[in-house]
Structures are given as structure tokens and as C-alpha cells.
Tab-separated table of C-alpha atoms in Angstrom:
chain	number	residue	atom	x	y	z
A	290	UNK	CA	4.939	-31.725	-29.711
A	291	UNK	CA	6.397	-28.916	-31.573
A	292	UNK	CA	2.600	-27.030	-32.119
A	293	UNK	CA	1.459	-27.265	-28.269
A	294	UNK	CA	4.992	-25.823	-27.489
A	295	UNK	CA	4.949	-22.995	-30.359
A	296	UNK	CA	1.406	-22.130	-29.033
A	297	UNK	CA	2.361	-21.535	-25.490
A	298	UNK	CA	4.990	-19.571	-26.435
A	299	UNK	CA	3.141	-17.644	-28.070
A	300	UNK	CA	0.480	-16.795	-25.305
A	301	UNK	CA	2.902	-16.347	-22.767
A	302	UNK	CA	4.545	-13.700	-25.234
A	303	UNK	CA	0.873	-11.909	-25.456
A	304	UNK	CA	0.764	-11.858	-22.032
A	305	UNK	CA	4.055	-10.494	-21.439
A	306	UNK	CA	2.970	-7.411	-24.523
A	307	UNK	CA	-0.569	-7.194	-22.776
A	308	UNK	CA	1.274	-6.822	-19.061
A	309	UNK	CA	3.746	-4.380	-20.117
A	310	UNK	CA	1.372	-1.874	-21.665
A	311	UNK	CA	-1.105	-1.993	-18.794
A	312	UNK	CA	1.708	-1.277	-16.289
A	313	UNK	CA	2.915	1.401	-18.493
A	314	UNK	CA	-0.298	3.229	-18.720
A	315	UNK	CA	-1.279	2.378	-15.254
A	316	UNK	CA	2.140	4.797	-14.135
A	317	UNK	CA	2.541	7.015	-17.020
A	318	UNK	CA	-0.518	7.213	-19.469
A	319	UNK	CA	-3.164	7.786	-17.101
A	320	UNK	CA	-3.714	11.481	-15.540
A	321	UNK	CA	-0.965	12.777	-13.139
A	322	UNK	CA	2.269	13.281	-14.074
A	323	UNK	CA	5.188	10.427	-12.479
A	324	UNK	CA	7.685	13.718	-11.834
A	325	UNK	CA	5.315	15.152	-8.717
A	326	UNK	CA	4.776	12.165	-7.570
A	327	UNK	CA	8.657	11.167	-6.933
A	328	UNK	CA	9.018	15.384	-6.108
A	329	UNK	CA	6.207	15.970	-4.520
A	330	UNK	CA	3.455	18.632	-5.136
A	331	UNK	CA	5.491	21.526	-3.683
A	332	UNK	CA	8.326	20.972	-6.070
A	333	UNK	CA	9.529	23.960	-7.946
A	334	UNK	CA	8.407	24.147	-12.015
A	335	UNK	CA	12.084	24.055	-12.800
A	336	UNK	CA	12.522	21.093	-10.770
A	337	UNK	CA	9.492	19.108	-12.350
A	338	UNK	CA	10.582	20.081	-16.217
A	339	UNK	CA	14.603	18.390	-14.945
A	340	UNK	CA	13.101	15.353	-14.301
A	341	UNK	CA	10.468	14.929	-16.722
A	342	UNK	CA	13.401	15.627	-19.436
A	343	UNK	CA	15.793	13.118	-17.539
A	344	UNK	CA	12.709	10.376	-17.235
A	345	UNK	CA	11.983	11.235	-20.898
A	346	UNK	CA	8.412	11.974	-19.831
A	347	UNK	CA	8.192	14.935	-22.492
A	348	UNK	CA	8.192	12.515	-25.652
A	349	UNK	CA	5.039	10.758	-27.068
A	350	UNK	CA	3.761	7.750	-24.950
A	351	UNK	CA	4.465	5.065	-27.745
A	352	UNK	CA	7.982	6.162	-28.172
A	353	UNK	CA	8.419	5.835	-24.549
A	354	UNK	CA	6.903	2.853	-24.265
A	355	UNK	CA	9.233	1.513	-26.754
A	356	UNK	CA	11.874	2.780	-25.239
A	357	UNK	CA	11.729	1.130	-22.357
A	358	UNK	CA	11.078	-2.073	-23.550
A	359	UNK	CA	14.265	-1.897	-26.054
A	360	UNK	CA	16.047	-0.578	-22.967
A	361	UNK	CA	14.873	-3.788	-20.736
A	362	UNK	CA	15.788	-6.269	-23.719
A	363	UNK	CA	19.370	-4.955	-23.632
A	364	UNK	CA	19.745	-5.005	-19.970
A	365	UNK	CA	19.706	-1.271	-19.096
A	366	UNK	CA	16.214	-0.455	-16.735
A	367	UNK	CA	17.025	3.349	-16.498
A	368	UNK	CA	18.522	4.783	-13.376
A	369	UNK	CA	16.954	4.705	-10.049
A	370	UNK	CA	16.216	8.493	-8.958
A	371	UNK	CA	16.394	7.680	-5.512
A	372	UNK	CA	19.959	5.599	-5.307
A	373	UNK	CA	21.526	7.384	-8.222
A	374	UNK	CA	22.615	3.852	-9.637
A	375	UNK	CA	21.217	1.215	-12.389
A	376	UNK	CA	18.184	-0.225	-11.493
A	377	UNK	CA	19.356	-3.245	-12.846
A	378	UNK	CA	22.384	-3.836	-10.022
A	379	UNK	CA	19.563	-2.982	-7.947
A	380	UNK	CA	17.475	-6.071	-9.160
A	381	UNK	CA	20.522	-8.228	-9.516
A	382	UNK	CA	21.387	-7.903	-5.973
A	383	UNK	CA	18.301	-8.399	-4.391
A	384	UNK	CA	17.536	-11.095	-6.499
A	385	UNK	CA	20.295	-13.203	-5.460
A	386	UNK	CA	18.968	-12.848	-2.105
A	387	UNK	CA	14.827	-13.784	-3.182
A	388	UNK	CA	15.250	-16.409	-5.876
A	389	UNK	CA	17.189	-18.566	-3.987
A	390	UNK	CA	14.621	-17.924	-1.068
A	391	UNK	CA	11.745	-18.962	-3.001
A	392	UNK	CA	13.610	-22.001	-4.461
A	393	UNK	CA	14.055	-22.843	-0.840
A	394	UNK	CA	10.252	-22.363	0.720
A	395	UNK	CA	9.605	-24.488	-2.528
A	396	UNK	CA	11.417	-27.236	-1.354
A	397	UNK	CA	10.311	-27.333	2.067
A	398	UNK	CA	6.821	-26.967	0.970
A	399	UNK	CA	7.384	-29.954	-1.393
A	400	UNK	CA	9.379	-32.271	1.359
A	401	UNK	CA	6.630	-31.628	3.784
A	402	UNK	CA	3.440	-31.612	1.636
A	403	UNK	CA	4.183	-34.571	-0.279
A	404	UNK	CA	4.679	-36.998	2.121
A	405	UNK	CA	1.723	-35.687	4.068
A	406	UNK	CA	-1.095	-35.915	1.590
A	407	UNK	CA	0.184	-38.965	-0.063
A	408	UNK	CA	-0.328	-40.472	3.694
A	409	UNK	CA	-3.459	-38.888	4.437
A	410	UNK	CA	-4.772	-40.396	0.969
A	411	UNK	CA	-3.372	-43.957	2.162
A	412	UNK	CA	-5.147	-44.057	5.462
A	413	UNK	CA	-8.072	-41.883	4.088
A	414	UNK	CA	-10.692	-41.893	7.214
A	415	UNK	CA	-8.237	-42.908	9.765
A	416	UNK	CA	-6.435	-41.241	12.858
A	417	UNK	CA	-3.318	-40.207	10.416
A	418	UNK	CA	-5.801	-38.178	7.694
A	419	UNK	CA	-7.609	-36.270	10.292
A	420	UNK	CA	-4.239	-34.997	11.955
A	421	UNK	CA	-2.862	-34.569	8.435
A	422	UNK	CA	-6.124	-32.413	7.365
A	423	UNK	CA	-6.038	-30.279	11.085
A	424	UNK	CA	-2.430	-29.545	10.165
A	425	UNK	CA	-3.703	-28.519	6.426
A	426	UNK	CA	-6.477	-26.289	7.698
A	427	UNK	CA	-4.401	-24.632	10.305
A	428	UNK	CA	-1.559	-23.714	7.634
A	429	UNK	CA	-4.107	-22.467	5.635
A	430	UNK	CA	-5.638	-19.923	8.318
A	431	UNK	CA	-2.720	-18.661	9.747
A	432	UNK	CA	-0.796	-16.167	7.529
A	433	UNK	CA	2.660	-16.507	6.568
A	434	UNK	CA	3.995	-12.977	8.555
A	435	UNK	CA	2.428	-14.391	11.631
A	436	UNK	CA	4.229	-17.313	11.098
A	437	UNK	CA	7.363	-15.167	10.510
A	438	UNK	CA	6.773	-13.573	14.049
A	439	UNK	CA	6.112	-16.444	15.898
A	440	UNK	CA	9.227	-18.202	14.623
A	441	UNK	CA	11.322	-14.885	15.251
A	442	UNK	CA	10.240	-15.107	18.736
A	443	UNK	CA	11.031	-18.404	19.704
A	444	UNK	CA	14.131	-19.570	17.380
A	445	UNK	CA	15.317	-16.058	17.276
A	446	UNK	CA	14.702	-14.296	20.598
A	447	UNK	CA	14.067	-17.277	22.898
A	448	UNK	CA	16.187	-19.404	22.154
A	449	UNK	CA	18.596	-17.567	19.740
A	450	UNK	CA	19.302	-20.224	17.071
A	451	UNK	CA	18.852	-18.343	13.707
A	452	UNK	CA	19.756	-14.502	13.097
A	453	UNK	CA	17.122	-12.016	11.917
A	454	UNK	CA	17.819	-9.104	10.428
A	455	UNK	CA	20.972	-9.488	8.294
A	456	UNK	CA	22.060	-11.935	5.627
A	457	UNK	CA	25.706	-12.184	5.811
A	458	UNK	CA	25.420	-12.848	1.938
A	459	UNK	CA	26.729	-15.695	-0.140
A	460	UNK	CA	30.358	-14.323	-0.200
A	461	UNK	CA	30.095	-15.694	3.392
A	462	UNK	CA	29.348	-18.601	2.017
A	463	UNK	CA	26.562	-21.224	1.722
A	464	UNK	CA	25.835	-23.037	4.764
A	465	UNK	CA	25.721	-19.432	6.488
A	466	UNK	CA	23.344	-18.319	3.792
A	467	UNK	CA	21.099	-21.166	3.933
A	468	UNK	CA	21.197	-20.585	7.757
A	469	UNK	CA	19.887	-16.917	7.755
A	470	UNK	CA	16.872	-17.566	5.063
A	471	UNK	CA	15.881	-20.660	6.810
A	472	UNK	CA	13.367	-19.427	9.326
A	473	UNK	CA	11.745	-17.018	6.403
A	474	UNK	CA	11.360	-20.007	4.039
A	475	UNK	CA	9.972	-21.327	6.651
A	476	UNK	CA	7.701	-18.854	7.323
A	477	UNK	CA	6.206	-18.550	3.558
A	478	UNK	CA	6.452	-22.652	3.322
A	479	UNK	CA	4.243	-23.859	5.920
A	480	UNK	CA	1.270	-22.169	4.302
A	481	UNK	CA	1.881	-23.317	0.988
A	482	UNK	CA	2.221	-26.931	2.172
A	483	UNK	CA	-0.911	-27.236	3.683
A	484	UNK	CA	-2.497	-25.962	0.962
A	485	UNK	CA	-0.345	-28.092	-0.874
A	486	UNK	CA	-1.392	-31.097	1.368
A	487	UNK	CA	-4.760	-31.147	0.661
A	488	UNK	CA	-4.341	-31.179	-3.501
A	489	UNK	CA	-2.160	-33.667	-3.293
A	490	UNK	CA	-4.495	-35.965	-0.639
A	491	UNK	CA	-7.244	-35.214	-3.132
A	492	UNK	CA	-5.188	-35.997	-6.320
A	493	UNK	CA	-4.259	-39.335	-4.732
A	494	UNK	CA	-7.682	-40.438	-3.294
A	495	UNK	CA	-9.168	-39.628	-6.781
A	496	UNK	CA	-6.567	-41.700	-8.575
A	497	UNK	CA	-6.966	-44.884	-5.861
A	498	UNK	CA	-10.085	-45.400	-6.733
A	499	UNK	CA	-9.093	-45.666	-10.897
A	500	UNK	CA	-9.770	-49.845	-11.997
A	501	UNK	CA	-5.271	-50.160	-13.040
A	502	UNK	CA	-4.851	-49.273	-9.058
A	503	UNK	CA	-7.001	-52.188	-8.271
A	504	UNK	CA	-5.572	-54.619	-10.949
A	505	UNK	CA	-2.137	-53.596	-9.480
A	506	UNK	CA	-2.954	-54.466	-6.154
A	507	UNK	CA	-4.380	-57.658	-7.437
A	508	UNK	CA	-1.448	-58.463	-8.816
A	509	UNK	CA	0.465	-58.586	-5.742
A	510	UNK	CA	2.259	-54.913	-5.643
A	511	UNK	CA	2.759	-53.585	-2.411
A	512	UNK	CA	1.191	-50.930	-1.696
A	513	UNK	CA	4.055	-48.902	-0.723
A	514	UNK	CA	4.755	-49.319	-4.304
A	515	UNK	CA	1.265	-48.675	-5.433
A	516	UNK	CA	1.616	-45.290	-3.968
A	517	UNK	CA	4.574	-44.112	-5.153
A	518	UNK	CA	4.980	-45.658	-8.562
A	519	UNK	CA	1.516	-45.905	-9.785
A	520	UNK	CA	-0.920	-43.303	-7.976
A	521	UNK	CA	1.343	-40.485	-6.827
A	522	UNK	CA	3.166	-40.453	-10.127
A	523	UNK	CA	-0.602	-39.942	-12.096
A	524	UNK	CA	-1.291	-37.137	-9.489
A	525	UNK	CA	1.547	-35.046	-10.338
A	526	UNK	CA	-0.026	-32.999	-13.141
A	527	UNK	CA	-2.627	-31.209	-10.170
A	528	UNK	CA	0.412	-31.308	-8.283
A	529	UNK	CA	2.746	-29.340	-10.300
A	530	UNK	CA	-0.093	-26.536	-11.209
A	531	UNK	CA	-0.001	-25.984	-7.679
A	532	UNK	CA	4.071	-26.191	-7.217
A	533	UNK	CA	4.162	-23.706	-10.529
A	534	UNK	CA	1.594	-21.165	-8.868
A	535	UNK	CA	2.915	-21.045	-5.354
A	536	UNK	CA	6.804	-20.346	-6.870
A	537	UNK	CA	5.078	-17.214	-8.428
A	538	UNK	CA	3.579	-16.602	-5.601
A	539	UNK	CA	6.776	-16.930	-3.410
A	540	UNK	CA	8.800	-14.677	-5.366
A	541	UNK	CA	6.185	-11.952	-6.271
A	542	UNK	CA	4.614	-11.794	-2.689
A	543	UNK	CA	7.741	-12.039	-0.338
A	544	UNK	CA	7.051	-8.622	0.330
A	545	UNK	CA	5.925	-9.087	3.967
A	546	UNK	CA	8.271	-11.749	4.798
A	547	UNK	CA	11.361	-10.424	3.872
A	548	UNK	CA	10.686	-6.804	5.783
A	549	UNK	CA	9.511	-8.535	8.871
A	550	UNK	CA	12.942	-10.594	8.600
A	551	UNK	CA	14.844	-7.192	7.267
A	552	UNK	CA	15.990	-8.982	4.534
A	553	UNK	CA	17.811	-7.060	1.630
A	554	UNK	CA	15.429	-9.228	-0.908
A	555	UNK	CA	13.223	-7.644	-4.104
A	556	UNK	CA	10.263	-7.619	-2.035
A	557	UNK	CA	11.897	-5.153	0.420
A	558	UNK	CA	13.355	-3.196	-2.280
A	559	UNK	CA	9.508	-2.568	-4.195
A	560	UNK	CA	8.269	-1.818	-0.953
A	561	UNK	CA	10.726	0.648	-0.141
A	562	UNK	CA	10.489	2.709	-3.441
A	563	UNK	CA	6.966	2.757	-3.341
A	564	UNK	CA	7.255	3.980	-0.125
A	565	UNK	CA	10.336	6.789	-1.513
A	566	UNK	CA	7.891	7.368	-5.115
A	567	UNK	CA	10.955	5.733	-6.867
A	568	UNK	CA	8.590	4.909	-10.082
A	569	UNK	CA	11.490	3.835	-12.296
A	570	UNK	CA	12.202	1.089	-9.885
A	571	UNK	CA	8.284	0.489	-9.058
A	572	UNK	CA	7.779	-0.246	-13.046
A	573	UNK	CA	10.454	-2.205	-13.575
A	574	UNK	CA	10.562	-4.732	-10.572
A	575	UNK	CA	6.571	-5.138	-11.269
A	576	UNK	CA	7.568	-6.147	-14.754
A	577	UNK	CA	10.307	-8.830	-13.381
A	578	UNK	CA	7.629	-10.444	-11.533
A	579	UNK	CA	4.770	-10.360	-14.207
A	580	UNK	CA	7.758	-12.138	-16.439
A	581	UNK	CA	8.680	-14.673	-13.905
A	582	UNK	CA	4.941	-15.406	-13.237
A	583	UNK	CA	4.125	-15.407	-16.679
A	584	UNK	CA	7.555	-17.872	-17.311
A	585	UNK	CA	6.724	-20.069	-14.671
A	586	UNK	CA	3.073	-20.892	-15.818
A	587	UNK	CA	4.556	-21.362	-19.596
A	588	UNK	CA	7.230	-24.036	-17.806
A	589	UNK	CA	4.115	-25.427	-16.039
A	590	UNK	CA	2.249	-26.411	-19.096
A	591	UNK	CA	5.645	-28.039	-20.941
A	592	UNK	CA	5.876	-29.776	-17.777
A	593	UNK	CA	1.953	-31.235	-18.437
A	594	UNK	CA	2.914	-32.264	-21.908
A	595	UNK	CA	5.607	-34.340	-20.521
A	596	UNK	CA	3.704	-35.768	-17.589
A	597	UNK	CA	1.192	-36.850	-19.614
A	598	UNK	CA	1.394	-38.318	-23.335
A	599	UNK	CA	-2.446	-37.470	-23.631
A	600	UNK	CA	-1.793	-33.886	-24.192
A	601	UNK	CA	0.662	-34.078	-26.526
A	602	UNK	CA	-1.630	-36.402	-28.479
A	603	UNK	CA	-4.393	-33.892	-28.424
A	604	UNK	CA	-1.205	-31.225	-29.210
């Protein structure tokens, strides 16, 4: 167990290293110079050398580099040039806002794909799998911000049932909190459960037809039981690839949800200093989400070597 767990840790660390230095050059290696971009190209010379010297854009590229990374290790992600304060109460704020909107599309998309597929695979060819698969094909073609407006417009303007536009925050406490980021989880679950759907109606069918399904069922299990204890339970590893990949993709791509919904999230707060050529904050939210991708997958494959013993046998 130990050398299948020391070898993913090490890959997800080279990933991390190989992440980090392509951002890096990607905003402050490669031709054009970070200060005129936040400034602008009329900004006066004077102007341009300030905030080179307080970005520390006039030292060597590997110091900086460094720098940086020592800097994010200890907690301190520079200062944001457009709000004047540390980017990383920025990223603390909004995160408490997108993690625990994420967490909750995950869950929906779980509680509703789940159930679905595993039916779907039980009456495979029947009435129940073809309204399962429309459902699955539907979610899959209609993106989640279209979702977002449609669901705006009739639980929010028609019949007003759920604000948008504010988040009263958690201060306010839970239940109120929950109630705000419900129709937005909502929004980026549905297409994540269908998708969901089908892999887990496929992992299913494909372990139904396995020869200890049919000697269960010979022995008298129900097949209630058959479903849940003996062929959803060997479908999970498919499963949880899937769960581990859409969490990444929840929290890194909540961009359009959470400004359609005017939410104070992370996604809201990249787009907005892109949009105000706040590259301290740019660099340092994209390297939050290439960590939380890259320590999601790692958590993914511990959670195949203890879902099934044949891995950690070939460990």
C-alpha cells in the first residue's frame, strides 16, 4: 500500500512543479511586460518602473519564481493591485462562498444520478431506461448557465421562491445559506448528473452481466439487494473517476454560474480581475484551482486502491 501511495504523491507533486512554472511563464516570462498590462499602454515610464519594483518584476525570473512559491507556502499571495488588500483574504472569502457550492452541486448530482442509472441498468430496455436516458441526453445538451437562467426565471422572478443576487453569508446562518446557493447548485448539478447517469447505467449493466451476479441471484438474493450490495458497489471505481472530475470541474469552472447568480464566489472574483488586469490575483487563483484539481485526482486514485484490493495487489 505504502509504494502506490508514495508514487502518487509524487506525480501529483510534479504536476503541481510542472503547473506552476507554465503559469508563471505564461504571465511573466513570455514577451510583454505584466506592469502595462494592469496600467495600460498610455501609462507614464515613471508609473510602469513603481510597479514593476513593487511586483518585483525587475529581478531575475528564477528568483521570482521562487519567490512566489515560498510566498504561497507561507500563506502570503502578494497584494492585489486593484483592492489594495492580501490576495489571500481575497481567496479566503470567496472560497467560503464556492467550496461549499461545489460540495453542494456534488451532492445533488450524486442523489439524483445514482438512483437514476442504477434504475435504468435494472430495467435496461424498458419504459424506465428510455426516460432515464432522454433525461441523460437532455442534461447533457443543455448548458449549465442556461439552466441558471431558466431557473432564475421561474423560481426567482415567477414565482419568487429563492433570491438571486446576494448571499446573505454564513454569519446569517446555514439554512439561509443553503437557501441562496440552492438554485446555482442546481444549475451546475443537473448537467453533471446526466452525464453522471449514463456512467453509472453503463457501469452497472456491464457488471450484471459478470457470472457472481448470476450465482447470487441463484442463490435466492433479491434483487434489490443484488443491486445495491453486489453490482452498484463493483461499479463505484468508474463512478468515483467521474464524481472526482466533475468536483474539479465544479469549483474551477463556476465562473459562469456564479456571475449569472451575482454571487461573491472565486469564479466571479477571476473573472473580474481579468477583466480589471489584476495579474497578481489572475496567477494566484489559477494556481488554487490547478492544486485543487490536481488534489482531487490524487484523492481519486487512494480512493481506487481502497475500492478495489486488486490495485493494491498490483501496488
Amino acid at each position: 500500500m505504502l509504494r502506490p501511495l508514495l508514487s502518487r504523491l509524487g506525480t501529483a507533486l510534479a504536476t503541481l512543479i510542472l503547473g506552476s512554472l507554465v503559469l508563471f511563464t505564461l504571465l511573466e516570462v513570455l514577451p510583454g511586460d505584466p506592469a502595462a498590462v494592469m496600467l495600460g499602454l498610455e501609462a507614464r515610464p515613471d508609473t510602469l518602473a513603481a510597479l514593476r519594483r513593487e511586483l518585483g518584476l525587475d529581478g531575475p525570473a528564477a528568483a521570482r519564481y521562487l519567490g512566489w512559491i515560498w510566498g504561497m507556502l507561507h500563506g502570503d499571495f502578494g497584494l492585489s493591485y486593484t483592492y489594495r488588500v492580501p490576495v489571500a483574504e481575497l481567496i479566503a472569502d470567496r472560497l467560503s462562498l464556492t467550496l461549499p457550492l461545489a460540495l453542494l452541486a456534488i451532492a445533488l448530482s450524486t442523489l439524483i444520478a445514482l438512483p437514476l442509472g442504477t434504475l435504468a441498468a435494472a430495467k435496461h430496455g424498458r419504459a424506465a431506461d428510455t426516460g432515464v436516458m432522454i433525461f441523460a441526453q437532455l442534461g447533457v445538451a443543455v448548458p449549465n448557465f442556461w439552466i441558471g437562467l431558466l431557473l432564475i426565471l421561474g423560481f426567482a422572478l415567477t414565482w419568487p421562491l429563492f433570491p438571486v443576487g446576494s448571499f446573505p453569508g454564513w454569519g446569517q446562518g446555514v439554512l439561509p445559506g443553503l437557501h441562496a446557493l440552492l438554485l446555482p447548485a442546481l444549475a451546475l448539478a443537473l448537467p453533471q448528473a446526466a452525464i453522471l447517469t449514463r456512467v453509472t447505467r453503463a457501469a452497472v449493466l456491464e457488471v450484471l452481466s459478470e457470472d457472481y451476479i448470476r450465482t447470487a441471484r441463484a442463490k435466492g438474493l433479491s434483487d434489490q439487494r443484488v443491486l445495491v450490495r453486489h453490482a452498484l458497489r463493483a461499479a463505484l471505481v468508474p463512478i468515483v473517476t467521474i464524481l472526482g472530475l466533475q468536483f474539479s470541474f465544479l469549483v474551477a469552472g463556476a465562473i459562469l454560474v456564479e456571475n449569472i447568480f451575482a454571487l461573491p464566489g472565486l469564479g466571479r472574483l477571476l473573472y473580474q480581475a481579468m477583466n480589471q488586469r489584476d495579474l497578481i490575483v489572475v496567477k494566484d487563483v489559477a494556481m488554487l484551482l490547478a492544486a485543487v484539481v490536481i488534489t482531487v485526482n490524487l484523492l481519486v486514485d487512494l480512493a481506487y486502491l481502497w475500492l478495489d484490493p486488486r490495485l493494491r495487489r498490483a501496488g
